[in-house]
Amino acid sequence: MASIRELHYQLINKERTAVEIAEEALARIQALEPHVKSFLTITADQALQQAQQVDAKIAAGEEIEMLAGIPIGIKDNMCTRGIRTTCGSRILENFVPPYESTVTQRLFEAGAVMVGKTNMDEFAMGSSTESSAYQVTANPWDVSRVPGGSSGGSAAAVAAEECVVALGSDTGGSIRQPASLCGVVGMKPTYGLVSRYGLVAYASSLDQIGPFGRSVEDTAILLGAIAGHDPKDATSLSVPVPDYLSAFKPDFKPRGKLRIGIIKETFGDGLEATVEAAVTKAVEQLQELGAEIQVISCPQFRYGLPTYYIIAPSEASANLARYDGVKFGYRIEEPDNLLDMYAKTRAEGFGAEVKRRIMIGTYALSAGYYDAYYLKAQKVRTLIKQDFEKAFQQVDVLICPTAPTTAFKAGEKTDDPLSMYLSDLMTIPVNLAGLPAISLPCGFDEQGLPIGMQLIGNVLREDLLLNVAYAYEQATSWNKRKPSLPTA
Ligand code: GLN
């Protein structure tokens, strides 16, 4: 599939209709889904209807937005009115939201064409999309491997070109890590830049919705369309949204110093040698583009993972209390009494990973352990934040690998939650600090699997991150390589 800009010009020059573009995406979905399994629900009728509306606008001589007529995938934890939203869980198997999330509302107003709801780890808990209650999504680069997670369906759909762009959500790395494993661009915005209204809550102080694209430009266009204040989300920031594209420049030389800091602690133990080599090479290329490179120490970085695995499950245990068989979704048949109904509904409706998190969270928040775990974790969270604040006094952007490894085999880590948790070692601290970060392709390993690097910015510096990513992408073009899929 072409880029947003190319499709936009095809539409306004009347070379193609939005219906034809939607049909192309739906045909790819039909051909590839048996192999990739990115989508939980395919919304062909709705897509064609939305495309017809765009065509009608063009025929009437009206102006259309960049995203008008662009096929897009939406992670299945964002509420879509009238369209089943499962969050990858049995407990929401038949949940049809009566309202629209702010992000999808904005996209539909811009004329975007939703082709389907994408697969995900149950309640966004996971790093491989294998904890989905429905299906296992394959990595388009090697279908025996995972796409990463939890937004693995969105990442795989974009990599397989089943849609042009997609939305994911990122609580500890769920956009960036699958973007890295699938060889696409993925961005987690500053906490509060994108409204969470209508996003099924996992850990509310960490959750952020963000874009996936095959290029930095596509990613930036999608971010621009969903970002901005929303009175329906109390944590939404009231700040103007810049035009991200207008800042794009091919290098940094004309603008004086751009200081990039390599996070020392992310290199070493547990990092695959090919990943380290690719990111090191990328740093050299950024230097050639005019960046000044320093090594930065973030000593608290390594406490990110244990801190996250107290805070995220604690918030999840509170957020998931609403799935009791009464208010939403699934309920067991013929319970003996009310308590029996709660217990059995939850026992059947939730998968193993979700239950594990609810138990950890409930334990960490319980009266006797609150101070030792939850309160302590919040203090460490502050220290991690301060590490970043110090770092950003010295540099403008931080760089590190996105994930310690390339895509692993399906089933390889499902019995070992700790090794699965390690996938997010480098992404989690960013969520704890509420900062923006982008993952973009920076090479391939010897098996042809994509490698991603992560650029981290200070609060609301999405513009700078996108610009650095754009300049790097222009100089390297890793995104020109495509997976060879069975029927494509
Ligand atoms: N893998 C992490 C977890 O399981 C992060 C998930 C996410 O960002 N939603 O919690």
CSV table of C-alpha atoms and ligand atoms in Angstrom, one decimal:
chain,number,residue,atom,x,y,z
A,1,MET,CA,0.0,0.0,0.0
A,2,ALA,CA,1.2,3.5,-0.8
A,3,SER,CA,1.9,6.2,1.8
A,4,ILE,CA,-0.7,8.6,3.2
A,5,ARG,CA,0.7,11.4,1.1
A,6,GLU,CA,0.7,9.4,-2.1
A,7,LEU,CA,-2.8,8.1,-1.5
A,8,HIS,CA,-4.0,11.6,-0.7
A,9,TYR,CA,-2.7,12.9,-4.1
A,10,GLN,CA,-4.2,10.0,-5.9
A,11,LEU,CA,-7.5,10.9,-4.3
A,12,ILE,CA,-7.5,14.6,-5.0
A,13,ASN,CA,-6.2,14.1,-8.5
A,14,LYS,CA,-9.1,11.7,-9.0
A,15,GLU,CA,-6.7,8.9,-10.1
A,16,ARG,CA,-8.3,6.5,-7.6
A,17,THR,CA,-11.4,6.5,-5.4
A,18,ALA,CA,-11.4,5.9,-1.7
A,19,VAL,CA,-13.6,2.9,-2.3
A,20,GLU,CA,-10.9,1.4,-4.6
A,21,ILE,CA,-8.3,2.1,-1.9
A,22,ALA,CA,-10.5,0.4,0.8
A,23,GLU,CA,-11.0,-2.5,-1.5
A,24,GLU,CA,-7.2,-2.9,-2.0
A,25,ALA,CA,-6.8,-3.0,1.8
A,26,LEU,CA,-9.7,-5.5,2.3
A,27,ALA,CA,-8.3,-7.7,-0.5
A,28,ARG,CA,-4.9,-7.8,1.2
A,29,ILE,CA,-6.6,-8.6,4.5
A,30,GLN,CA,-8.5,-11.4,2.9
A,31,ALA,CA,-5.4,-12.9,1.3
A,32,LEU,CA,-3.0,-12.4,4.3
A,33,GLU,CA,-5.2,-13.0,7.4
A,34,PRO,CA,-4.9,-16.8,7.2
A,35,HIS,CA,-1.2,-16.3,7.7
A,36,VAL,CA,-0.8,-13.2,9.8
A,37,LYS,CA,-4.0,-13.1,11.9
A,38,SER,CA,-3.7,-9.4,12.8
A,39,PHE,CA,-7.5,-8.7,13.1
A,40,LEU,CA,-10.1,-9.8,15.6
A,41,THR,CA,-12.9,-8.1,13.7
A,42,ILE,CA,-12.8,-7.0,10.1
A,43,THR,CA,-15.1,-4.1,9.4
A,44,ALA,CA,-15.5,-4.3,5.6
A,45,ASP,CA,-19.0,-2.8,5.4
A,46,GLN,CA,-18.2,0.1,7.6
A,47,ALA,CA,-14.9,0.7,5.7
A,48,LEU,CA,-16.7,0.8,2.4
A,49,GLN,CA,-19.3,3.2,3.8
A,50,GLN,CA,-16.7,5.5,5.2
A,51,ALA,CA,-14.8,5.4,1.8
A,52,GLN,CA,-18.0,6.3,-0.1
A,53,GLN,CA,-18.5,9.3,2.1
A,54,VAL,CA,-15.0,10.5,1.2
A,55,ASP,CA,-15.7,9.9,-2.5
A,56,ALA,CA,-18.9,11.9,-2.2
A,57,LYS,CA,-17.0,14.8,-0.7
A,58,ILE,CA,-14.4,14.8,-3.4
A,59,ALA,CA,-17.1,14.6,-6.1
A,60,ALA,CA,-18.8,17.6,-4.5
A,61,GLY,CA,-15.5,19.5,-4.8
A,62,GLU,CA,-15.0,19.7,-1.1
A,63,GLU,CA,-11.5,19.7,0.5
A,64,ILE,CA,-10.5,16.5,2.2
A,65,GLU,CA,-8.0,16.0,5.1
A,66,MET,CA,-4.8,14.0,4.7
A,67,LEU,CA,-6.3,11.0,6.5
A,68,ALA,CA,-9.5,11.0,4.4
A,69,GLY,CA,-9.8,7.7,2.6
A,70,ILE,CA,-6.8,6.1,4.4
A,71,PRO,CA,-7.3,2.5,5.6
A,72,ILE,CA,-6.5,2.2,9.3
A,73,GLY,CA,-6.5,-0.5,11.9
A,74,ILE,CA,-7.6,0.1,15.5
A,75,LYS,CA,-6.3,-1.9,18.5
A,76,ASP,CA,-9.3,-3.7,20.0
A,77,ASN,CA,-9.1,-1.9,23.3
A,78,MET,CA,-10.4,1.4,21.9
A,79,CYS,CA,-14.2,1.6,22.0
A,80,THR,CA,-15.9,1.9,18.6
A,81,ARG,CA,-19.6,2.6,18.7
A,82,GLY,CA,-21.6,-0.4,17.5
A,83,ILE,CA,-18.5,-2.5,16.8
A,84,ARG,CA,-17.5,-5.2,19.1
A,85,THR,CA,-14.5,-4.3,21.3
A,86,THR,CA,-13.0,-7.3,23.1
A,87,CYS,CA,-9.7,-6.0,24.5
A,88,GLY,CA,-8.4,-9.5,23.6
A,89,SER,CA,-10.4,-11.0,26.5
A,90,ARG,CA,-13.2,-13.5,26.8
A,91,ILE,CA,-14.8,-11.3,29.4
A,92,LEU,CA,-15.6,-8.7,26.7
A,93,GLU,CA,-16.3,-11.2,23.9
A,94,ASN,CA,-19.8,-9.7,23.2
A,95,PHE,CA,-19.1,-6.1,24.3
A,96,VAL,CA,-20.5,-3.6,21.8
A,97,PRO,CA,-19.7,-0.1,23.0
A,98,PRO,CA,-22.5,2.3,23.0
A,99,TYR,CA,-20.0,5.2,22.5
A,100,GLU,CA,-17.0,6.2,20.5
A,101,SER,CA,-13.5,6.7,21.9
A,102,THR,CA,-12.1,10.2,21.3
A,103,VAL,CA,-9.3,9.0,19.0
A,104,THR,CA,-11.6,7.1,16.7
A,105,GLN,CA,-14.1,9.9,16.7
A,106,ARG,CA,-11.4,12.3,15.6
A,107,LEU,CA,-10.1,9.9,12.9
A,108,PHE,CA,-13.6,9.3,11.5
A,109,GLU,CA,-14.2,13.1,11.4
A,110,ALA,CA,-11.0,13.4,9.4
A,111,GLY,CA,-12.4,10.8,7.0
A,112,ALA,CA,-10.2,7.8,7.9
A,113,VAL,CA,-11.4,4.4,6.9
A,114,MET,CA,-11.3,1.8,9.6
A,115,VAL,CA,-10.8,-1.7,8.1
A,116,GLY,CA,-10.8,-3.6,11.4
A,117,LYS,CA,-10.0,-4.0,15.1
A,118,THR,CA,-6.6,-5.6,15.7
A,119,ASN,CA,-5.5,-8.4,18.0
A,120,MET,CA,-3.8,-7.8,21.3
A,121,ASP,CA,-2.6,-9.4,24.5
A,122,GLU,CA,-5.6,-9.7,26.8
A,123,PHE,CA,-6.1,-6.3,28.5
A,124,ALA,CA,-2.8,-5.2,26.9
A,125,MET,CA,-0.9,-7.3,29.3
A,126,GLY,CA,2.0,-8.9,27.5
A,127,SER,CA,4.8,-8.5,25.0
A,128,SER,CA,3.9,-11.1,22.3
A,129,THR,CA,0.2,-10.9,21.6
A,130,GLU,CA,0.1,-14.5,22.7
A,131,SER,CA,-2.1,-13.8,25.7
A,132,SER,CA,-5.0,-12.8,23.4
A,133,ALA,CA,-8.0,-15.1,24.2
A,134,TYR,CA,-8.7,-15.5,20.5
A,135,GLN,CA,-5.7,-16.1,18.3
A,136,VAL,CA,-1.9,-15.8,17.9
A,137,THR,CA,-0.8,-13.1,15.5
A,138,ALA,CA,2.3,-13.9,13.4
A,139,ASN,CA,5.3,-11.7,12.7
A,140,PRO,CA,5.1,-10.9,9.0
A,141,TRP,CA,8.9,-11.2,8.7
A,142,ASP,CA,8.8,-14.8,9.9
A,143,VAL,CA,5.4,-16.3,10.7
A,144,SER,CA,6.8,-18.7,13.2
A,145,ARG,CA,7.7,-15.7,15.4
A,146,VAL,CA,5.7,-13.3,17.5
A,147,PRO,CA,4.9,-9.7,16.4
A,148,GLY,CA,5.7,-8.4,19.9
A,149,GLY,CA,2.9,-6.9,22.1
A,150,SER,CA,0.6,-6.0,23.4
A,151,SER,CA,-0.3,-4.1,20.2
A,152,GLY,CA,1.0,-6.9,18.0
A,153,GLY,CA,-2.1,-7.0,15.8
A,154,SER,CA,-1.6,-3.3,14.8
A,155,ALA,CA,2.1,-3.6,14.2
A,156,ALA,CA,1.7,-6.8,12.1
A,157,ALA,CA,-1.1,-5.3,10.1
A,158,VAL,CA,1.0,-2.3,9.2
A,159,ALA,CA,4.1,-4.4,8.4
A,160,ALA,CA,2.0,-6.7,6.2
A,161,GLU,CA,0.3,-3.7,4.6
A,162,GLU,CA,-3.1,-4.8,5.5
A,163,CYS,CA,-3.7,-1.1,6.3
A,164,VAL,CA,-1.6,2.0,5.9
A,165,VAL,CA,-1.4,3.1,9.6
A,166,ALA,CA,-2.8,1.8,12.9
A,167,LEU,CA,-3.4,2.8,16.5
A,168,GLY,CA,-1.9,1.0,19.4
A,169,SER,CA,-1.7,1.7,23.1
A,170,ASP,CA,1.5,1.8,25.2
A,171,THR,CA,1.6,1.2,29.0
A,172,GLY,CA,5.1,-0.1,29.2
A,173,GLY,CA,6.2,-0.5,25.6
A,174,SER,CA,3.3,-2.0,23.8
A,175,ILE,CA,3.6,0.3,20.8
A,176,ARG,CA,7.4,0.6,20.6
A,177,GLN,CA,8.3,-3.0,21.2
A,178,PRO,CA,6.0,-4.5,18.5
A,179,ALA,CA,7.0,-1.7,16.1
A,180,SER,CA,10.6,-2.8,16.7
A,181,LEU,CA,9.9,-6.5,16.2
A,182,CYS,CA,7.8,-5.9,13.1
A,183,GLY,CA,10.1,-3.3,11.4
A,184,VAL,CA,7.7,-0.4,11.5
A,185,VAL,CA,7.6,3.0,13.2
A,186,GLY,CA,5.7,3.3,16.5
A,187,MET,CA,5.3,6.2,18.8
A,188,LYS,CA,4.3,6.6,22.4
A,189,PRO,CA,3.3,10.3,23.0
A,190,THR,CA,3.8,12.3,26.1
A,191,TYR,CA,1.3,11.2,28.8
A,192,GLY,CA,-1.8,13.4,28.3
A,193,LEU,CA,-1.2,14.4,24.7
A,194,VAL,CA,-3.7,11.9,23.4
A,195,SER,CA,-7.1,11.4,25.0
A,196,ARG,CA,-7.7,8.1,26.8
A,197,TYR,CA,-11.4,8.6,26.6
A,198,GLY,CA,-12.8,5.3,25.4
A,199,LEU,CA,-9.6,3.4,25.8
A,200,VAL,CA,-10.2,0.3,28.0
A,201,ALA,CA,-8.1,1.1,31.1
A,202,TYR,CA,-5.1,-1.1,32.0
A,203,ALA,CA,-2.9,1.1,34.2
A,204,SER,CA,-4.3,4.6,33.9
A,205,SER,CA,-1.2,6.6,35.0
A,206,LEU,CA,0.8,4.9,32.3
A,207,ASP,CA,-1.5,4.2,29.3
A,208,GLN,CA,-1.1,6.3,26.2
A,209,ILE,CA,-2.6,5.8,22.7
A,210,GLY,CA,-0.2,6.3,19.8
A,211,PRO,CA,0.4,5.7,16.1
A,212,PHE,CA,2.1,3.0,13.9
A,213,GLY,CA,3.2,3.7,10.4
A,214,ARG,CA,5.6,2.4,7.8
A,215,SER,CA,7.3,5.8,7.6
A,216,VAL,CA,7.9,8.6,10.1
A,217,GLU,CA,5.8,10.9,8.0
A,218,ASP,CA,2.7,8.6,8.1
A,219,THR,CA,3.3,8.2,11.9
A,220,ALA,CA,3.4,12.0,12.3
A,221,ILE,CA,0.3,12.6,10.3
A,222,LEU,CA,-1.6,10.1,12.4
A,223,LEU,CA,-0.3,11.6,15.7
A,224,GLY,CA,-1.3,15.1,14.5
A,225,ALA,CA,-4.9,13.8,14.0
A,226,ILE,CA,-5.4,12.2,17.4
A,227,ALA,CA,-3.5,14.6,19.6
A,228,GLY,CA,-4.9,17.5,21.5
A,229,HIS,CA,-7.0,18.5,24.5
A,230,ASP,CA,-10.2,16.5,25.3
A,231,PRO,CA,-12.5,17.7,28.1
A,232,LYS,CA,-13.7,14.1,28.5
A,233,ASP,CA,-10.3,13.0,29.8
A,234,ALA,CA,-9.2,14.6,33.1
A,235,THR,CA,-5.5,13.9,32.4
A,236,SER,CA,-5.6,15.4,28.9
A,237,LEU,CA,-3.1,18.2,28.5
A,238,SER,CA,-4.4,21.6,27.3
A,239,VAL,CA,-1.6,22.4,24.8
A,240,PRO,CA,-1.6,23.3,21.2
A,241,VAL,CA,-0.7,20.5,18.7
A,242,PRO,CA,2.1,21.6,16.4
A,243,ASP,CA,2.1,20.8,12.7
A,244,TYR,CA,4.7,18.0,13.0
A,245,LEU,CA,5.4,17.8,9.3
A,246,SER,CA,6.4,21.4,9.0
A,247,ALA,CA,9.4,20.8,11.3
A,248,PHE,CA,10.9,18.0,9.1
A,249,LYS,CA,14.4,18.7,7.9
A,250,PRO,CA,16.8,16.2,6.4
A,251,ASP,CA,19.7,16.9,8.8
A,252,PHE,CA,20.5,18.9,11.9
A,253,LYS,CA,23.5,20.9,10.7
A,254,PRO,CA,21.8,24.1,9.8
A,255,ARG,CA,20.2,24.4,13.3
A,256,GLY,CA,23.2,24.3,15.5
A,257,LYS,CA,23.8,21.7,18.0
A,258,LEU,CA,21.5,18.7,18.4
A,259,ARG,CA,22.8,16.8,21.4
A,260,ILE,CA,22.0,13.1,21.6
A,261,GLY,CA,22.7,11.0,24.7
A,262,ILE,CA,23.3,7.3,24.6
A,263,ILE,CA,21.9,5.7,27.7
A,264,LYS,CA,24.8,3.8,29.1
A,265,GLU,CA,22.8,1.3,31.2
A,266,THR,CA,20.9,-0.1,28.2
A,267,PHE,CA,24.0,-1.6,26.7
A,268,GLY,CA,25.5,-4.8,28.0
A,269,ASP,CA,24.0,-7.8,29.7
A,270,GLY,CA,21.0,-9.4,27.9
A,271,LEU,CA,21.3,-7.2,24.8
A,272,GLU,CA,21.7,-9.3,21.6
A,273,ALA,CA,25.0,-8.5,19.8
A,274,THR,CA,23.3,-7.7,16.5
A,275,VAL,CA,20.9,-5.3,18.2
A,276,GLU,CA,23.8,-3.5,19.9
A,277,ALA,CA,25.8,-3.3,16.6
A,278,ALA,CA,22.8,-1.9,14.7
A,279,VAL,CA,22.1,0.8,17.3
A,280,THR,CA,25.7,1.7,17.6
A,281,LYS,CA,25.9,2.1,13.8
A,282,ALA,CA,22.7,4.3,13.9
A,283,VAL,CA,24.4,6.5,16.5
A,284,GLU,CA,27.3,7.0,14.1
A,285,GLN,CA,24.9,7.9,11.3
A,286,LEU,CA,23.1,10.5,13.5
A,287,GLN,CA,26.5,12.0,14.2
A,288,GLU,CA,27.2,12.3,10.4
A,289,LEU,CA,23.9,14.1,10.1
A,290,GLY,CA,25.2,16.7,12.5
A,291,ALA,CA,24.3,15.4,16.0
A,292,GLU,CA,26.7,15.7,18.9
A,293,ILE,CA,26.9,12.4,20.8
A,294,GLN,CA,27.4,12.0,24.6
A,295,VAL,CA,27.2,9.0,26.8
A,296,ILE,CA,24.6,9.6,29.6
A,297,SER,CA,24.1,7.6,32.7
A,298,CYS,CA,20.6,6.9,34.0
A,299,PRO,CA,21.4,4.8,37.1
A,300,GLN,CA,17.8,4.3,38.2
A,301,PHE,CA,16.8,3.0,34.7
A,302,ARG,CA,17.3,-0.6,35.9
A,303,TYR,CA,14.7,-0.3,38.6
A,304,GLY,CA,12.1,0.5,36.0
A,305,LEU,CA,11.0,-3.1,35.5
A,306,PRO,CA,10.4,-4.0,39.2
A,307,THR,CA,8.7,-0.6,39.8
A,308,TYR,CA,6.4,-1.1,36.8
A,309,TYR,CA,5.4,-4.6,37.9
A,310,ILE,CA,4.1,-3.1,41.2
A,311,ILE,CA,2.4,0.0,39.8
A,312,ALA,CA,0.9,-1.4,36.7
A,313,PRO,CA,-0.7,-4.5,38.3
A,314,SER,CA,-1.9,-2.3,41.2
A,315,GLU,CA,-3.7,0.0,38.9
A,316,ALA,CA,-5.0,-3.0,36.8
A,317,SER,CA,-6.4,-4.7,39.9
A,318,ALA,CA,-8.5,-1.6,40.6
A,319,ASN,CA,-9.5,-1.0,36.9
A,320,LEU,CA,-10.4,-4.6,36.2
A,321,ALA,CA,-12.8,-4.8,39.3
A,322,ARG,CA,-15.5,-3.5,37.0
A,323,TYR,CA,-15.6,-6.8,35.1
A,324,ASP,CA,-17.9,-8.7,37.5
A,325,GLY,CA,-20.5,-10.2,35.3
A,326,VAL,CA,-22.9,-7.4,36.0
A,327,LYS,CA,-21.8,-4.2,34.4
A,328,PHE,CA,-20.0,-5.5,31.2
A,329,GLY,CA,-19.7,-8.5,29.0
A,330,TYR,CA,-19.5,-12.1,30.0
A,331,ARG,CA,-21.5,-13.7,32.8
A,332,ILE,CA,-21.6,-17.4,33.7
A,333,GLU,CA,-24.9,-19.2,33.4
A,334,GLU,CA,-27.0,-20.2,36.4
A,335,PRO,CA,-24.8,-19.2,39.3
A,336,ASP,CA,-25.6,-20.5,42.8
A,337,ASN,CA,-25.6,-17.0,44.3
A,338,LEU,CA,-24.1,-13.5,43.8
A,339,LEU,CA,-20.6,-14.3,45.1
A,340,ASP,CA,-20.5,-17.5,43.0
A,341,MET,CA,-21.4,-15.5,40.0
A,342,TYR,CA,-18.6,-13.0,40.5
A,343,ALA,CA,-16.0,-15.6,41.2
A,344,LYS,CA,-16.9,-18.0,38.3
A,345,THR,CA,-17.4,-15.2,35.8
A,346,ARG,CA,-14.0,-13.9,36.5
A,347,ALA,CA,-12.4,-17.3,36.7
A,348,GLU,CA,-13.7,-18.2,33.2
A,349,GLY,CA,-13.6,-14.7,31.7
A,350,PHE,CA,-10.0,-13.8,32.5
A,351,GLY,CA,-6.9,-15.6,31.2
A,352,ALA,CA,-3.8,-16.6,33.3
A,353,GLU,CA,-1.8,-13.5,32.8
A,354,VAL,CA,-4.6,-11.2,33.7
A,355,LYS,CA,-5.3,-13.2,36.9
A,356,ARG,CA,-1.6,-13.1,37.8
A,357,ARG,CA,-1.6,-9.3,37.5
A,358,ILE,CA,-4.8,-8.9,39.5
A,359,MET,CA,-3.3,-11.0,42.3
A,360,ILE,CA,0.0,-9.1,42.3
A,361,GLY,CA,-1.8,-5.8,42.3
A,362,THR,CA,-4.3,-6.8,45.0
A,363,TYR,CA,-1.4,-8.0,47.2
A,364,ALA,CA,0.7,-4.9,46.6
A,365,LEU,CA,-2.2,-2.7,47.6
A,366,SER,CA,-3.3,-4.6,50.6
A,367,ALA,CA,-3.2,-2.9,54.0
A,368,GLY,CA,-0.1,-4.7,55.4
A,369,TYR,CA,2.0,-4.4,52.2
A,370,TYR,CA,1.0,-1.0,50.7
A,371,ASP,CA,3.9,0.9,52.2
A,372,ALA,CA,6.5,-1.8,51.4
A,373,TYR,CA,5.5,-2.2,47.8
A,374,TYR,CA,3.1,0.4,46.3
A,375,LEU,CA,4.4,3.4,48.1
A,376,LYS,CA,8.0,2.3,47.6
A,377,ALA,CA,7.4,1.9,43.9
A,378,GLN,CA,6.0,5.4,43.6
A,379,LYS,CA,9.1,6.8,45.3
A,380,VAL,CA,11.3,4.9,42.8
A,381,ARG,CA,9.1,6.2,40.0
A,382,THR,CA,10.1,9.7,41.1
A,383,LEU,CA,13.8,8.8,41.1
A,384,ILE,CA,13.5,7.5,37.6
A,385,LYS,CA,11.8,10.6,36.5
A,386,GLN,CA,14.6,12.7,38.1
A,387,ASP,CA,17.2,10.7,36.2
A,388,PHE,CA,15.5,11.7,32.9
A,389,GLU,CA,15.2,15.4,34.1
A,390,LYS,CA,19.0,15.4,34.7
A,391,ALA,CA,19.7,13.8,31.4
A,392,PHE,CA,17.6,16.4,29.5
A,393,GLN,CA,19.7,19.1,31.1
A,394,GLN,CA,22.6,17.8,29.1
A,395,VAL,CA,21.1,16.4,25.9
A,396,ASP,CA,18.0,17.0,23.7
A,397,VAL,CA,17.3,13.4,22.8
A,398,LEU,CA,18.2,10.0,24.3
A,399,ILE,CA,18.9,6.9,22.3
A,400,CYS,CA,18.9,3.2,23.1
A,401,PRO,CA,17.7,-0.1,21.6
A,402,THR,CA,13.9,-0.5,21.7
A,403,ALA,CA,14.0,-4.1,22.7
A,404,PRO,CA,16.9,-6.3,23.8
A,405,THR,CA,16.2,-8.9,21.1
A,406,THR,CA,14.6,-9.3,17.7
A,407,ALA,CA,11.3,-11.3,17.3
A,408,PHE,CA,11.3,-14.5,19.3
A,409,LYS,CA,9.6,-17.8,18.4
A,410,ALA,CA,5.9,-18.2,19.3
A,411,GLY,CA,5.7,-20.2,22.5
A,412,GLU,CA,9.3,-19.5,23.5
A,413,LYS,CA,8.4,-17.3,26.5
A,414,THR,CA,4.8,-18.2,27.3
A,415,ASP,CA,5.8,-20.4,30.3
A,416,ASP,CA,8.3,-17.9,31.7
A,417,PRO,CA,6.6,-14.6,32.6
A,418,LEU,CA,9.8,-13.1,33.8
A,419,SER,CA,11.7,-13.5,30.6
A,420,MET,CA,8.6,-12.1,28.8
A,421,TYR,CA,8.6,-9.1,31.1
A,422,LEU,CA,12.3,-8.4,30.2
A,423,SER,CA,11.2,-7.5,26.6
A,424,ASP,CA,10.2,-4.1,28.0
A,425,LEU,CA,13.3,-3.3,29.9
A,426,MET,CA,14.1,-0.3,27.8
A,427,THR,CA,10.6,1.0,27.1
A,428,ILE,CA,9.1,0.9,30.6
A,429,PRO,CA,11.1,3.7,32.3
A,430,VAL,CA,9.7,6.1,29.6
A,431,ASN,CA,6.1,5.4,30.6
A,432,LEU,CA,7.0,5.8,34.3
A,433,ALA,CA,8.3,9.2,33.5
A,434,GLY,CA,5.4,10.1,31.1
A,435,LEU,CA,7.8,11.0,28.3
A,436,PRO,CA,7.4,10.7,24.5
A,437,ALA,CA,9.5,8.1,22.6
A,438,ILE,CA,9.6,6.6,19.1
A,439,SER,CA,10.8,3.3,17.8
A,440,LEU,CA,12.1,3.1,14.2
A,441,PRO,CA,13.8,0.5,12.1
A,442,CYS,CA,17.6,0.6,12.2
A,443,GLY,CA,18.7,-2.6,10.7
A,444,PHE,CA,18.1,-6.4,10.3
A,445,ASP,CA,19.8,-9.3,12.0
A,446,GLU,CA,21.4,-12.2,10.2
A,447,GLN,CA,18.0,-14.0,10.0
A,448,GLY,CA,16.4,-11.0,8.3
A,449,LEU,CA,14.5,-9.9,11.4
A,450,PRO,CA,14.0,-6.2,11.9
A,451,ILE,CA,15.8,-4.3,14.7
A,452,GLY,CA,14.5,-1.1,16.2
A,453,MET,CA,16.0,1.8,18.0
A,454,GLN,CA,14.3,4.1,20.5
A,455,LEU,CA,14.6,7.8,20.6
A,456,ILE,CA,13.3,9.4,23.9
A,457,GLY,CA,12.4,13.1,24.2
A,458,ASN,CA,11.6,15.5,26.9
A,459,VAL,CA,8.0,16.3,27.7
A,460,LEU,CA,6.0,17.3,24.6
A,461,ARG,CA,9.1,17.1,22.3
A,462,GLU,CA,7.3,14.8,19.8
A,463,ASP,CA,8.2,17.4,17.2
A,464,LEU,CA,12.0,17.0,17.8
A,465,LEU,CA,11.7,13.2,18.0
A,466,LEU,CA,9.8,13.0,14.8
A,467,ASN,CA,12.3,15.3,13.1
A,468,VAL,CA,15.4,13.3,14.2
A,469,ALA,CA,13.6,10.1,13.2
A,470,TYR,CA,12.7,11.6,9.8
A,471,ALA,CA,16.3,12.7,9.1
A,472,TYR,CA,17.6,9.2,10.0
A,473,GLU,CA,15.0,7.5,7.9
A,474,GLN,CA,15.8,9.7,4.9
A,475,ALA,CA,19.5,8.9,5.3
A,476,THR,CA,19.0,5.1,5.7
A,477,SER,CA,15.7,3.9,4.2
A,478,TRP,CA,15.4,0.7,6.2
A,479,ASN,CA,11.7,1.0,5.8
A,480,LYS,CA,12.0,0.3,2.1
A,481,ARG,CA,12.6,-3.4,2.8
A,482,LYS,CA,9.5,-5.5,2.9
A,483,PRO,CA,8.6,-8.9,4.3
A,484,SER,CA,7.9,-11.5,1.8
A,485,LEU,CA,4.5,-12.9,2.7
A,486,PRO,CA,3.0,-16.1,1.3
A,487,THR,CA,0.6,-14.5,-1.1
A,488,ALA,CA,1.9,-11.0,-1.5
B,1,GLN,N1,4.5,-5.8,28.3
B,1,GLN,C1,4.1,-4.9,29.3
B,1,GLN,C2,3.0,-5.5,30.1
B,1,GLN,O1,2.8,-6.6,29.9
B,1,GLN,C3,3.6,-3.6,28.6
B,1,GLN,C4,2.3,-3.7,28.1
B,1,GLN,C5,1.8,-2.5,27.5
B,1,GLN,O2,2.5,-1.5,27.2
B,1,GLN,N2,0.4,-2.4,27.4
B,1,GLN,O3,2.5,-4.9,31.0
